[in-house]
CSV table of C-alpha atoms in Angstrom, one decimal:
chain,number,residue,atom,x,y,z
L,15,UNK,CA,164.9,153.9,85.5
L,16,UNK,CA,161.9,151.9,85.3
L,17,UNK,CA,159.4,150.9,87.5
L,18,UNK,CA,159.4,147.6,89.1
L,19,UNK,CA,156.3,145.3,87.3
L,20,UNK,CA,154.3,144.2,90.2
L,21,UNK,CA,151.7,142.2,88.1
L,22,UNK,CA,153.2,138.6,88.7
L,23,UNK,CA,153.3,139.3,92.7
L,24,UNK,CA,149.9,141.0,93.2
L,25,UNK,CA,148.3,137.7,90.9
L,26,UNK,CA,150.5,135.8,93.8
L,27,UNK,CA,149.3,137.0,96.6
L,28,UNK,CA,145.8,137.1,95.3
L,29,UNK,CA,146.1,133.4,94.7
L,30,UNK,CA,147.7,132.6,98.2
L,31,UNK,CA,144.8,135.3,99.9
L,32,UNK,CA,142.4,133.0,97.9
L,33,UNK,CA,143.4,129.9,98.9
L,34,UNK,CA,143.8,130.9,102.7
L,35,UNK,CA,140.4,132.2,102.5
L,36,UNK,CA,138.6,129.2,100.5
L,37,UNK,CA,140.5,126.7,103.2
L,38,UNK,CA,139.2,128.6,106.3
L,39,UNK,CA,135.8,128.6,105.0
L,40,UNK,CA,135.5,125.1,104.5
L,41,UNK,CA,137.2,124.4,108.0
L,42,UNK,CA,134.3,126.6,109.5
L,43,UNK,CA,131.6,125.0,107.4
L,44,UNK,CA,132.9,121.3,108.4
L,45,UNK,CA,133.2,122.7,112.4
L,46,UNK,CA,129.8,121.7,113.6
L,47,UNK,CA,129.7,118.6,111.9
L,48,UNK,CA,127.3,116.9,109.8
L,49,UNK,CA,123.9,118.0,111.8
L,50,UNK,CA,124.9,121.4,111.3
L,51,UNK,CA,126.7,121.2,107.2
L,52,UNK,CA,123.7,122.6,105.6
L,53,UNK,CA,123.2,125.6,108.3
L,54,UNK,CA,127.1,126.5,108.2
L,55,UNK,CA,127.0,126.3,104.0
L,56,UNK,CA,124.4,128.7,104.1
L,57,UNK,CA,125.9,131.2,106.3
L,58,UNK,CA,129.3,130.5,104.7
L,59,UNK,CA,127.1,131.4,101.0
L,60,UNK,CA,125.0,134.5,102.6
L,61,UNK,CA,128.7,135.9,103.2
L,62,UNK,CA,130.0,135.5,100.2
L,63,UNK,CA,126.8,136.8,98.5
L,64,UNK,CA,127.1,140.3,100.6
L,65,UNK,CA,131.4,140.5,100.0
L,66,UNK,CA,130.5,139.8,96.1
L,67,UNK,CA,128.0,142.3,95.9
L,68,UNK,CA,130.0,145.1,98.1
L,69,UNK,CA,133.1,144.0,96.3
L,70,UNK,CA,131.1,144.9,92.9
L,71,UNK,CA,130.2,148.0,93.6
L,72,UNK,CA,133.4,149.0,95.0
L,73,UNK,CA,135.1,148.0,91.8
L,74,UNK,CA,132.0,149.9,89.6
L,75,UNK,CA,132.9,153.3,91.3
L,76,UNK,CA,136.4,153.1,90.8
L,77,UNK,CA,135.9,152.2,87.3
L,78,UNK,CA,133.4,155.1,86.8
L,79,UNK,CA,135.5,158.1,88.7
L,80,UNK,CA,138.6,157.2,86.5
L,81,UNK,CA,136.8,156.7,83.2
């Protein structure tokens, strides 16, 4: 018996995760309108900047415990 290969479905659900995310981001970013674009962009980019950098480390202490 071998073990199912779950590479092809976790890449798929990444992608459709991705996608969700990316569309729900611009819908929030476009909700105030055009007086409020520039304000929502930033706060959209200040969140991604803090996920990015928590995602980061989270992946940098895996990689060190298991090396």
């Amino acid at each position: 018996a071998y073990p199912e290969p779950l590479a092809d479905r976790l890449y798929g659900e990444t992608k459709k995760f991705l996608e969700d995310h990316v569309t729900a981001t611009l819908a929030k970013v476009k909700s105030g309108g055009e007086q409020s674009l520039l304000a929502n962009y930033h706060s959209a980019w200040q969140e991604f900047q803090v996920s990015t950098t928590l995602g980061n480390m989270v992946i940098f202490v895996a990689y060190f415990k298991y090396e």
